[in-house]
Short mmCIF file of C-alpha atoms in Angstrom, two decimals:
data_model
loop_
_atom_site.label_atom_id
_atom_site.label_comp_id
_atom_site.label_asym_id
_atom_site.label_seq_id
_atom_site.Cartn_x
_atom_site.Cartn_y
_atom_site.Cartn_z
CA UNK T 122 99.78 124.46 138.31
CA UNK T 123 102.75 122.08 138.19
CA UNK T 124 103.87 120.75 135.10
CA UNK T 125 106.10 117.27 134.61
CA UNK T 126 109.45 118.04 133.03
CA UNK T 127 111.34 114.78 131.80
CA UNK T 128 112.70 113.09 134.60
CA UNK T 129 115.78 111.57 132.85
CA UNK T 130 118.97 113.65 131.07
CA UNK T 131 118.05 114.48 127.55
CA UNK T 132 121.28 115.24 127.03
CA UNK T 133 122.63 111.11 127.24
CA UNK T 134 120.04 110.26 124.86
CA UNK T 135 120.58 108.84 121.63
CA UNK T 136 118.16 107.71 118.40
CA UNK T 137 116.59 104.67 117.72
CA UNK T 138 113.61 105.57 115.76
CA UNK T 139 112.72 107.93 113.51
CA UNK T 140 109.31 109.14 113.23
CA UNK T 141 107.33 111.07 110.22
CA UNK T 142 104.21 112.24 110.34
CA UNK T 143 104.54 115.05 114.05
CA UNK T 144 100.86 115.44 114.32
CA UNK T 145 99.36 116.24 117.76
CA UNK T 146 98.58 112.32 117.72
CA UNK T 147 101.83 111.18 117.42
CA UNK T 148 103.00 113.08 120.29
CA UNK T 149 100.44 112.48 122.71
CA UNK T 150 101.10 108.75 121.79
CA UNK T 151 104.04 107.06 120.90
CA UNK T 152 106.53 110.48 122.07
CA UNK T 153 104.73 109.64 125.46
CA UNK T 154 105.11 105.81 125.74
CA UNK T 155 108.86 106.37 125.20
CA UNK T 156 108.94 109.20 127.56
CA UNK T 157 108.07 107.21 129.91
CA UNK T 158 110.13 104.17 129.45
CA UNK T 159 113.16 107.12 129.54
CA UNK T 160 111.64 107.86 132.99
CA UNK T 161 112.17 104.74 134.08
CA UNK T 162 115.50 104.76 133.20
CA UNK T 163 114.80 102.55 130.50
CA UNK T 164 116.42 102.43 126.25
CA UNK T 165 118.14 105.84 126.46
CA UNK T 166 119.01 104.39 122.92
CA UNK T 167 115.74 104.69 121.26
CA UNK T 168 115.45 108.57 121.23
CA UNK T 169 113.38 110.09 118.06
CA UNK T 170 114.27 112.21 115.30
CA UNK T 171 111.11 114.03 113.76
CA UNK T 172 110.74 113.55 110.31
CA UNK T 173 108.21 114.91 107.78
CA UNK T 174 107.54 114.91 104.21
CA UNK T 175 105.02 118.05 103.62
CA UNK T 176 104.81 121.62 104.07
CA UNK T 177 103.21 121.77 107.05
CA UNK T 178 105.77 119.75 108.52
CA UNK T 179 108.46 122.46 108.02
CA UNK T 180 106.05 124.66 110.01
CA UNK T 181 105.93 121.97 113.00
CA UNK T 182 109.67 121.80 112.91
CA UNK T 183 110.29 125.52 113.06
CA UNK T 184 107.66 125.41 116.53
CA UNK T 185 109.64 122.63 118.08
CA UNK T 186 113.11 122.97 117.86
CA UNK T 187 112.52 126.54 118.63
CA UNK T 188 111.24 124.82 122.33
CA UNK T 189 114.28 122.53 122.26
CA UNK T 190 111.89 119.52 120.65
CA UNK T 191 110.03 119.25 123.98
CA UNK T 192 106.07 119.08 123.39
CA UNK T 193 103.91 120.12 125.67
CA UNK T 194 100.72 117.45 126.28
CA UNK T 195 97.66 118.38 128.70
CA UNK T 196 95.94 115.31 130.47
CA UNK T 197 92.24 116.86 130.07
CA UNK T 198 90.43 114.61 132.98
CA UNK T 199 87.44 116.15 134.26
CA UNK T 200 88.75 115.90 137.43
CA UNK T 201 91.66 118.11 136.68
CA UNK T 202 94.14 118.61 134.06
CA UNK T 203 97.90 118.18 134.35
CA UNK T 204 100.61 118.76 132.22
CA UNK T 205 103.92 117.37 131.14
CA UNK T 206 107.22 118.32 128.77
CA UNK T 207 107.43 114.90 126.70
CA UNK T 208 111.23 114.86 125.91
CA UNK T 209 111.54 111.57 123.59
CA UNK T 210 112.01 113.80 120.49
CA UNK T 211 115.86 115.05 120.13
CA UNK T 212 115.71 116.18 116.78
CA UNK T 213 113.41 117.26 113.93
CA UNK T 214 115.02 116.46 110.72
CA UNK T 215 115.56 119.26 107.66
CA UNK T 216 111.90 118.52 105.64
CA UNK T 217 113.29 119.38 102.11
CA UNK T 218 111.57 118.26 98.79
CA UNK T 219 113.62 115.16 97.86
CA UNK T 220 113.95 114.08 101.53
CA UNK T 221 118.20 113.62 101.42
CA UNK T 222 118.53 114.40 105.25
CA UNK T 223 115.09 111.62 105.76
CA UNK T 224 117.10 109.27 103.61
CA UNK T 225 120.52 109.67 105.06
CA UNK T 226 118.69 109.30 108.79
CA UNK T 227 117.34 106.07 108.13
CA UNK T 228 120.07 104.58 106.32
CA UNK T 229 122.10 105.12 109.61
CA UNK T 230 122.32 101.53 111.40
CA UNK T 231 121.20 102.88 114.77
CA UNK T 232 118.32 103.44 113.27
CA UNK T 233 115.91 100.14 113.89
CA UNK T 234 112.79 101.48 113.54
CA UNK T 235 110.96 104.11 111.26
CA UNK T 236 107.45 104.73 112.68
CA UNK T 237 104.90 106.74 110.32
CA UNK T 238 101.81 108.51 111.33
CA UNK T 239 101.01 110.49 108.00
CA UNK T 240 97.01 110.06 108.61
CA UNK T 241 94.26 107.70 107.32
CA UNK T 242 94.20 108.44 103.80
CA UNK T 243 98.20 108.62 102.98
CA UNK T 244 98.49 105.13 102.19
CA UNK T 245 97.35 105.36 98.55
CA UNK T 246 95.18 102.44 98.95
CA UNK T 247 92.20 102.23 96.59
CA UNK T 248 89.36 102.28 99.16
CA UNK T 249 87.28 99.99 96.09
CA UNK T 250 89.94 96.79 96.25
CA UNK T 251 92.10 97.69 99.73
CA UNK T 252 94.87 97.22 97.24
CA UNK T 253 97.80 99.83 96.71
CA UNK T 254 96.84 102.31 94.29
CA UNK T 255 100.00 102.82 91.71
CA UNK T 256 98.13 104.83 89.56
CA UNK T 257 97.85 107.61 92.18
CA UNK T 258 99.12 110.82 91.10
CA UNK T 259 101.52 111.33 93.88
CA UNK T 260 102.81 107.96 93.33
CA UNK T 261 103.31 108.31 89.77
CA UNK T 262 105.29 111.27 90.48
CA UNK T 263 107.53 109.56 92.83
CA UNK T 264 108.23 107.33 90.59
CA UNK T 265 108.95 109.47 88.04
CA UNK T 266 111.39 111.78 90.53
CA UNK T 267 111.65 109.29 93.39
CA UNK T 268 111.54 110.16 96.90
CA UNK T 269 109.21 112.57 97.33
CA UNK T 270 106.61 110.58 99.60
CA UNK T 271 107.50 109.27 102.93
CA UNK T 272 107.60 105.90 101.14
CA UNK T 273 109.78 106.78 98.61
CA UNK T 274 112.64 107.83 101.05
CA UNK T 275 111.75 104.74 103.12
CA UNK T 276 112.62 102.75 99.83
CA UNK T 277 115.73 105.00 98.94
CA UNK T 278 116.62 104.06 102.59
CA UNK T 279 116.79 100.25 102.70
CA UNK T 280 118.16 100.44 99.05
CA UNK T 281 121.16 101.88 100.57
CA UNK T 282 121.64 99.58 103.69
CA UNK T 283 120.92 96.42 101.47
CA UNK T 284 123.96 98.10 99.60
CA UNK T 285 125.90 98.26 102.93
CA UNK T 286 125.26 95.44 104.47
CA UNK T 287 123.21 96.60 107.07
CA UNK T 288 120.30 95.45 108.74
CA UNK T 289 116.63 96.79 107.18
CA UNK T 290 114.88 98.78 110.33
CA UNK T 291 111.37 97.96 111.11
CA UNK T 292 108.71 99.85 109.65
CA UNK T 293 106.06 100.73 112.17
CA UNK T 294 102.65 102.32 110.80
CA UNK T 295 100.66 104.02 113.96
CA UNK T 296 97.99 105.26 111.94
CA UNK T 297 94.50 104.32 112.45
CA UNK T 298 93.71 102.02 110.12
CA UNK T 299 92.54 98.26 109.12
CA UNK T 300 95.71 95.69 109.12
CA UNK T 301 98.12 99.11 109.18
CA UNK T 302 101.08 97.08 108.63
CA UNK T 303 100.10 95.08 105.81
CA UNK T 304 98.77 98.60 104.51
CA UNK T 305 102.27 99.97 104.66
CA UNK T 306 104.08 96.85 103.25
CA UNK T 307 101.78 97.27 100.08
CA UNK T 308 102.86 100.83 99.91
CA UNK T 309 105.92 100.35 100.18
CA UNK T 310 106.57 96.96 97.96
CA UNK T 311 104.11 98.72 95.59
CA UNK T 312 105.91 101.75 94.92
CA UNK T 313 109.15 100.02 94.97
CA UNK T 314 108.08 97.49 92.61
CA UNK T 315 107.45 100.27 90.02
CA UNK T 316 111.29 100.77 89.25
CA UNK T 317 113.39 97.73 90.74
CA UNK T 318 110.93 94.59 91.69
CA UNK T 319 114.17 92.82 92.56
CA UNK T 320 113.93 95.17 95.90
CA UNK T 321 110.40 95.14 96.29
CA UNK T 322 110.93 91.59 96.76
CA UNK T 323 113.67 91.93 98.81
CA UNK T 324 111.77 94.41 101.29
CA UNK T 325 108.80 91.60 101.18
CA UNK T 326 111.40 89.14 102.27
CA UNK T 327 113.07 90.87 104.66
CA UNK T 328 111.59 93.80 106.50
CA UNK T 329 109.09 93.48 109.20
CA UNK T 330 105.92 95.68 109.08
CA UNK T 331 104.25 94.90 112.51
CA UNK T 332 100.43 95.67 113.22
CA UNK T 333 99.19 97.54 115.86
CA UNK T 334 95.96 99.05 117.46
CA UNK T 335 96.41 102.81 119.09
CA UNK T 336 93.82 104.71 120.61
CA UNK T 337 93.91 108.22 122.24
CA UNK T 338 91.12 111.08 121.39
CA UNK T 339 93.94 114.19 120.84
CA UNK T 340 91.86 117.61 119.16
CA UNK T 341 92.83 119.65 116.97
CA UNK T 342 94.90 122.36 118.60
CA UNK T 343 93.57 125.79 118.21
CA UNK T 344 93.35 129.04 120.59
CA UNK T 345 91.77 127.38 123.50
CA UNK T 346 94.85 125.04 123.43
CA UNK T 347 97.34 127.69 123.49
CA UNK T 348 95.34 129.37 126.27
CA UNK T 349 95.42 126.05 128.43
CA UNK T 350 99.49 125.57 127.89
CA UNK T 351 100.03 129.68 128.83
CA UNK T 352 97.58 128.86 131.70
CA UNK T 353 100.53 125.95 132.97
CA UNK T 354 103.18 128.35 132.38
CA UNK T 355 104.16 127.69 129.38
CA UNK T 356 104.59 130.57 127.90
CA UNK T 357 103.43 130.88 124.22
CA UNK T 358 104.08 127.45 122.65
CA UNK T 359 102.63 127.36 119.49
CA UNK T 360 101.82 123.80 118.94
CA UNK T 361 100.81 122.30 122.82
CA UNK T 362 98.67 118.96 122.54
CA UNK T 363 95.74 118.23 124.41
CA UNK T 364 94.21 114.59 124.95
CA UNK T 365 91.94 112.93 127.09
CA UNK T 366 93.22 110.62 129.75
CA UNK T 367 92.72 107.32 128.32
CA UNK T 368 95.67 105.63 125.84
CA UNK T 369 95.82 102.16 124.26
CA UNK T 370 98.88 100.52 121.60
CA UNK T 371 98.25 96.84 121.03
CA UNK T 372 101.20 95.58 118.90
CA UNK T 373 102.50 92.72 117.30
CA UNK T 374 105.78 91.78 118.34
CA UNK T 375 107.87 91.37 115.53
CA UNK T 376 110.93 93.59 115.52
CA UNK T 377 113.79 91.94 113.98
CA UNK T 378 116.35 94.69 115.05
CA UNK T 379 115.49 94.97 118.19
CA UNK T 380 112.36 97.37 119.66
CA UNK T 381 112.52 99.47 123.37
CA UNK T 382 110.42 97.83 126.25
CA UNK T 383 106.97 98.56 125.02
CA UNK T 384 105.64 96.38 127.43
CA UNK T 385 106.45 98.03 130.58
CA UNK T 386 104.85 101.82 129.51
CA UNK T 387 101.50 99.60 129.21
CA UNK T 388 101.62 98.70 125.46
CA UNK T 389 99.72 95.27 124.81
CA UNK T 390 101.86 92.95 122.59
CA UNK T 391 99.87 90.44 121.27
CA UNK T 392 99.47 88.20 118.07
CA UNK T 393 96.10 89.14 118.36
CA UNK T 394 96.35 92.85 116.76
CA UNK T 395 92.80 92.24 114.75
CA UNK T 396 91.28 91.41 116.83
CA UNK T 397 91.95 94.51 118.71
CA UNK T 398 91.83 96.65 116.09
CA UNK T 399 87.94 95.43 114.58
CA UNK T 400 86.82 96.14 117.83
CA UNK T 401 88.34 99.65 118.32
CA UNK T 402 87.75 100.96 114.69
CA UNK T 403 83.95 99.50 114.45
CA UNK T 404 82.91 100.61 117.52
CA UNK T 405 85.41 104.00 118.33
CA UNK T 406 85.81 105.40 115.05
CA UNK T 407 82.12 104.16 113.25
CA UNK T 408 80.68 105.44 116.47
CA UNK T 409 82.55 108.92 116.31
CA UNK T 410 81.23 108.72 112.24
CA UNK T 411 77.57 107.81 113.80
CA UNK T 412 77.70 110.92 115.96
CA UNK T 413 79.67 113.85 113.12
CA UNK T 414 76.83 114.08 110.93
CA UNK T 415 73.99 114.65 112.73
CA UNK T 416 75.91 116.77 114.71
CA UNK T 417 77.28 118.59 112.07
CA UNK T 418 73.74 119.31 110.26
CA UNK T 419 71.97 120.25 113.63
CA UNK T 420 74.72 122.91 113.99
CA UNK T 421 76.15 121.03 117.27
CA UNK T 422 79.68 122.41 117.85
CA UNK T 423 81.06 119.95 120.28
CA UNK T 424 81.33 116.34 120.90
CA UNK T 425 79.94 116.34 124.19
CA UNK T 426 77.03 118.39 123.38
CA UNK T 427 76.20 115.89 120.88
CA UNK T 428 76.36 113.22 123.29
CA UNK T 429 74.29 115.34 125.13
CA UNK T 430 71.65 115.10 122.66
CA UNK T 431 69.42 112.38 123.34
CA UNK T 432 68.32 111.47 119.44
CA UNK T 433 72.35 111.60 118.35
CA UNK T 434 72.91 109.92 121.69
CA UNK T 435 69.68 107.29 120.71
CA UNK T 436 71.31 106.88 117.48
CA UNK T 437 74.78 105.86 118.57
CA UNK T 438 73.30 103.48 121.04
CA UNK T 439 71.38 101.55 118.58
CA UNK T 440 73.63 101.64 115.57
CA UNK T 441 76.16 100.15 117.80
CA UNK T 442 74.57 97.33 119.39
CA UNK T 443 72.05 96.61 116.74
CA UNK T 444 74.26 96.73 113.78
CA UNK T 445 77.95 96.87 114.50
CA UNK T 446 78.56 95.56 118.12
CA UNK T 447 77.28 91.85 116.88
CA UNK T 448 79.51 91.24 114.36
CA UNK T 449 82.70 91.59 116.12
CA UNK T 450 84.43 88.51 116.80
CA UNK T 451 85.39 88.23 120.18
CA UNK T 452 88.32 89.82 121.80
CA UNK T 453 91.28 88.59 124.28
CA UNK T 454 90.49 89.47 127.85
CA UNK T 455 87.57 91.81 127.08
CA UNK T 456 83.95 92.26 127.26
CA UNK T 457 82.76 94.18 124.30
CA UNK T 458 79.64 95.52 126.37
CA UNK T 459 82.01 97.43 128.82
CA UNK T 460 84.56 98.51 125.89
CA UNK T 461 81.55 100.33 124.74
CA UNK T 462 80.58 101.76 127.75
CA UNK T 463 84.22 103.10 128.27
CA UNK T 464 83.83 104.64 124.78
CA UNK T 465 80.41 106.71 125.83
CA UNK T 466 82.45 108.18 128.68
CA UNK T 467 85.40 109.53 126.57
CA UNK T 468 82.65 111.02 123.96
CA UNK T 469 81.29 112.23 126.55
CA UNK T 470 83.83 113.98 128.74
CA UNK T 471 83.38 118.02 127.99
CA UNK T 472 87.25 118.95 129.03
CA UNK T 473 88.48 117.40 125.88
CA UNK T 474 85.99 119.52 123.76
CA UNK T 475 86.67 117.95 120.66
CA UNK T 476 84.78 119.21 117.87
CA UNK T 477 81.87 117.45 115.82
CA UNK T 478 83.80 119.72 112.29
CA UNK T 479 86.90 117.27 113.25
CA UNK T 480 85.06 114.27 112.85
CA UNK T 481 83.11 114.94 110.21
CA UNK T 482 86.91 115.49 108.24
CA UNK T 483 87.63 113.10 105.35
CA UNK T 484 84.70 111.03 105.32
CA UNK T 485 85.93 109.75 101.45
CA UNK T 486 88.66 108.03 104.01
CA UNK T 487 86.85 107.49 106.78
CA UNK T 488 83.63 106.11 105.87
CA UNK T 489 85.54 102.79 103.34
CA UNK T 490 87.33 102.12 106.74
CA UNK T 491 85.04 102.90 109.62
CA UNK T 492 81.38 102.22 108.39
CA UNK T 493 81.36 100.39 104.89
CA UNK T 494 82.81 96.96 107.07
CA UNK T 495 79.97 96.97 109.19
CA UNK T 496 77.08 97.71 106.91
CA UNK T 497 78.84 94.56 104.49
CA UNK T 498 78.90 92.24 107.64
CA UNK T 499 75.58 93.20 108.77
CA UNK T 500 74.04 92.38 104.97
CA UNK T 501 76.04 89.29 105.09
CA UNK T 502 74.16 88.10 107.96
CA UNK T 503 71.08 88.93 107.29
CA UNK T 504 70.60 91.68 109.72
CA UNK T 505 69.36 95.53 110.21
CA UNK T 506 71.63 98.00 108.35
CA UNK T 507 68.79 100.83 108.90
CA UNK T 508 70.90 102.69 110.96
CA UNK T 509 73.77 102.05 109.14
CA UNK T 510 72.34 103.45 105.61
CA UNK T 511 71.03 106.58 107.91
CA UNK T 512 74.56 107.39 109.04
CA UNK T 513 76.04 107.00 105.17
CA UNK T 514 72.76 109.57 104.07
CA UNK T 515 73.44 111.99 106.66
CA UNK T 516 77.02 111.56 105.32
CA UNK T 517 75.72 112.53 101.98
CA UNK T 518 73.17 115.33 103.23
CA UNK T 519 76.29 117.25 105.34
CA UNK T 520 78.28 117.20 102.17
CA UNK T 521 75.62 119.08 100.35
CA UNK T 522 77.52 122.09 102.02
CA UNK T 523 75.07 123.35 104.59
CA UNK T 524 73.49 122.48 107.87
CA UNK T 525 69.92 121.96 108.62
CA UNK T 526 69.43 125.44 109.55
CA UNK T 527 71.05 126.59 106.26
CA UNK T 528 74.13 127.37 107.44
CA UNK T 529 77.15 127.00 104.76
CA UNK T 530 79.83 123.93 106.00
CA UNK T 531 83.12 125.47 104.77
CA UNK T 532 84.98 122.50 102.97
CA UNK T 533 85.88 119.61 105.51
CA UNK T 534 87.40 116.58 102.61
CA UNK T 535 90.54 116.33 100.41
CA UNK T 536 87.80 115.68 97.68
CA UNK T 537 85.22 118.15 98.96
CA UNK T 538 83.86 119.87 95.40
CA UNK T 539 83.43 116.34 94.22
CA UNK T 540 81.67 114.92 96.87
CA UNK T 541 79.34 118.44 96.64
CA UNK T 542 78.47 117.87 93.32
CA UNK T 543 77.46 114.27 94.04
CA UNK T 544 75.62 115.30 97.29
CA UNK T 545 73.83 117.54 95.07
CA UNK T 546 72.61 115.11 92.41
CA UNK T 547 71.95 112.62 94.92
CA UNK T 548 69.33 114.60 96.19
CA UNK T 549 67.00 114.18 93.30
CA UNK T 550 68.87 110.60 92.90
CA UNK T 551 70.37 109.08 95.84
CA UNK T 552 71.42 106.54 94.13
CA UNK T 553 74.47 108.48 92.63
CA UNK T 554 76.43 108.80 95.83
CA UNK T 555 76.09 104.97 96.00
CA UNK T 556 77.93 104.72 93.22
CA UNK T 557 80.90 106.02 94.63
CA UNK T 558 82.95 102.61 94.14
CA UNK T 559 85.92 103.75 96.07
CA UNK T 560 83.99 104.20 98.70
CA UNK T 561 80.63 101.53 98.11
CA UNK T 562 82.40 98.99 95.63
CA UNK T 563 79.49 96.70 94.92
CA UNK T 564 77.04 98.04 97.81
CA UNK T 565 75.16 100.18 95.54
CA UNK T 566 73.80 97.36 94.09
CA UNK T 567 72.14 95.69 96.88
CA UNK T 568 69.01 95.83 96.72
CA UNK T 569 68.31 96.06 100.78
CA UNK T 570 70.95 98.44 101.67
CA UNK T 571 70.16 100.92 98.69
CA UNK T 572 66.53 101.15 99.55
CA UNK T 573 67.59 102.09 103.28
CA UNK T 574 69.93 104.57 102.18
CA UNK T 575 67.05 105.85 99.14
CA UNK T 576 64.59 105.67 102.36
CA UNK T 577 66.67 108.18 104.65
CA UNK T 578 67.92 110.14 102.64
CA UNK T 579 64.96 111.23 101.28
CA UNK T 580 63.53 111.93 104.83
CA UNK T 581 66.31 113.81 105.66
CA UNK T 582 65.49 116.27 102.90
CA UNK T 583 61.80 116.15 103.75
CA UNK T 584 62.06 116.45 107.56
CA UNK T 585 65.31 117.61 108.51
CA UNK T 586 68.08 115.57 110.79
CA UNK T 587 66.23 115.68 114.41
CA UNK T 588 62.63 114.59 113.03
CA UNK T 589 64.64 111.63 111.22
CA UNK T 590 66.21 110.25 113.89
CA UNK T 591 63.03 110.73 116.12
CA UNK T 592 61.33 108.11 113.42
CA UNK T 593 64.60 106.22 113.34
CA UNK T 594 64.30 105.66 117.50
CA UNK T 595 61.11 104.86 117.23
#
């Protein structure tokens, strides 16, 4: 099997961006955009250096310099996999506890863009008021010993080229989330504002935090992974990514120092990055949160298999165009029928073999982003949020710590014992996981959508998952 090694000298590159947060996302992602524009003979200038701000970062580093920074990504197309070296990354910087070789990096002026994915819930937003949380305990310790978050050494970092006189780089959030880079401007100007508002001001005033849409299914990376990369040769690299064909980055342009040639690797720049992104994170990410649960209490192991299944199968299908497809405002050049259509076929393709246990992960994060939106647009217009509230008690019910069949569910969120203990009360009283207002806010008190969620909850317990969405379809 033959496997794609960069097709450009590594050797002639030099950095542009740095990057923290080297996930398996990020690198079957952004690393392979700009791997491609380097094929092309394209902004040898906008090389990354690796970055990260936790301990498992350290681990990640160790893994890839030790293969030169190359990272292996397998294409998993049912038709037949492939495999490439992605050689973008030319560095992984030190990871060290107050982040000095991070903050040195960035201040450097050829540095123009600082990129972040460091995961859904590492904003320290409060999910109740979408507003930056200063009162978290991580940010309060930053503050207190500063630079100890990624956004801290971002700070430290256009502190000291304001001091120099040199251009602020851009700062580029590719995490999944709602209006990403007004998420990381409040992090940042938040947690700056703490200690010297002068420069949170400043950073409002002058550094761009563009908005973007990006969308590629990447699993977790496990044995099976491994296996696959020492199947292509490759030896024993510890960390290989594996993604399904498809990839999508919708940006905003707005790059004041300059940005590599997005648009010719196939990155959409638009002023229309909401649009984008309402229609990928209702419909993408609420329908992989329509599909966990269930899936997850009827002991399903994979995605496909749940897709597979014609109740969880029934369920996504009218969830989506009953309750969240209807809402979503229309969307440049595309038909929001056939977007969903493409997204059954990507749940649905078995090489990826993404696992149901992966999306059920971080629900306290997921669900204020993924599913809350929908259920308050739906209320708002008067329509069905049936399915909706089902998805939120199964939600509940899978949290309770064991499957259907009685199975135990090891812990699978940050805030697991809490949400166990709720789960557990909420069985007598479902009303008390409604009243989770970093999750809910104000939902728990309408009347229409707490009966729903009292109504299947409560079957859930009496029937189990499979008879509940048999009444559900029917």
């Amino acid at each position: 099997m033959t496997v794609h090694l960069p097709a450009y000298d590594r050797s002639k590159l030099t950095p542009g961006i740095v990057h923290i947060g080297l996930g398996n996302f990020h690198r079957a992602h952004m690393a392979v955009y700009l791997d491609d524009l380097f094929g092309m003979g394209l902004n040898h200038d906008w090389a990354i250096l690796g970055a990260g701000v936790r301990e498992g970062d350290a681990r990640m580093r160790d893994a890839l310099r030790a293969q030169d920074c190359l990272s292996t990504v397998i294409e998993l197309d049912p038709k037949g996999k492939s495999a490439r070296r992605v050689g973008s990354m030319i560095d992984f910087l030190p990871v060290e506890p107050d982040n000095a070789a991070l903050i040195a990096a960035m201040a450097r002026p050829e540095i123009r863009i600082v990129s972040l994915t460091v995961t859904e819930g590492g904003y320290f937003i409060n999910p109740a008021t979408g507003e930056f949380d200063p009162d978290h305990p991580e940010i309060m310790a930053d503050a207190a010993d500063p630079h100890r978050t990624a956004f801290g050494a971002i700070i430290a970092a256009l502190k000291a080229r304001k001091a120099a006189g040199v251009p602020p780089f851009t700062v580029m959030s590719c995490d999944n989330l709602p209006g990403n880079g007004q998420v990381t401007m409040a992090a940042v100007t938040g947690l700056a504002a703490i200690k010297d508002p002068a420069l949170a001001d400043w950073i409002k005033a002058n550094v761009a935090f563009p908005n973007g849409m990006v969308d590629r299914i990447t699993p977790a990376t496990g044995p099976r992974e491994r296996a696959m990369a020492a199947a292509f040769g490759l030896g024993d690299d510890p960390v290989p990514v594996t993604c399904e064909p498809f990839r999508q980055w919708v940006l905003e342009d707005n790059f004041p120092s300059g940005r590599p040639a997005f648009e010719k690797a196939g990155v959409t720049l638009t002023p229309h990055v909401h649009n984008f992104e309402m229609m990928k994170i209702r419909i993408l990410n609420g329908g992989h949160a329509t599909i966990a649960y269930p899936g997850g209490l009827m002991d399903i192991e994979y995605v496909h298999e749940a897709m597979a299944d014609p109740l969880i199968r029934g369920l996504l299908d009218k969830v989506e165009m009953d309750e969240i497809i209807p809402y979503i405002p229309p969307v440049p050049d595309t038909n929001l029928g056939d977007y969903y259509r493409l997204i059954v076929e990507r749940f649905s393709n078995p090489e990826v073999a993404d696992t149901e246990r992966r999306l059920c992960l971080d629900g306290s994060n997921r669900q204020p982003k993924f599913i809350v939106p929908s259920i308050r647009d739906a209320l708002a217009a008067g329509g069905s949020v049936e399915g909706l509230a089902l998805v939120s008690a199964m939600w509940c019910r899978y949290c309770f710590g064991e499957t259907d069949s009685g199975t135990v569910i090891p812990p699978n969120d940050p805030d697991w014992d809490a949400l166990v203990v709720r789960a557990k009360a909420a069985k007598a009283r479902p009303a008390a996981w409604l009243e989770m207002a970093a999750v809910y806010g104000d939902l728990g008190q309408d009347a229409r959508f707490a009966q729903a969620f009292e109504r299947q909850l409560n079957r859930l317990w009496a029937v189990g998952t499979a008879q509940t969405l048999t009444e559900y379809l029917a």
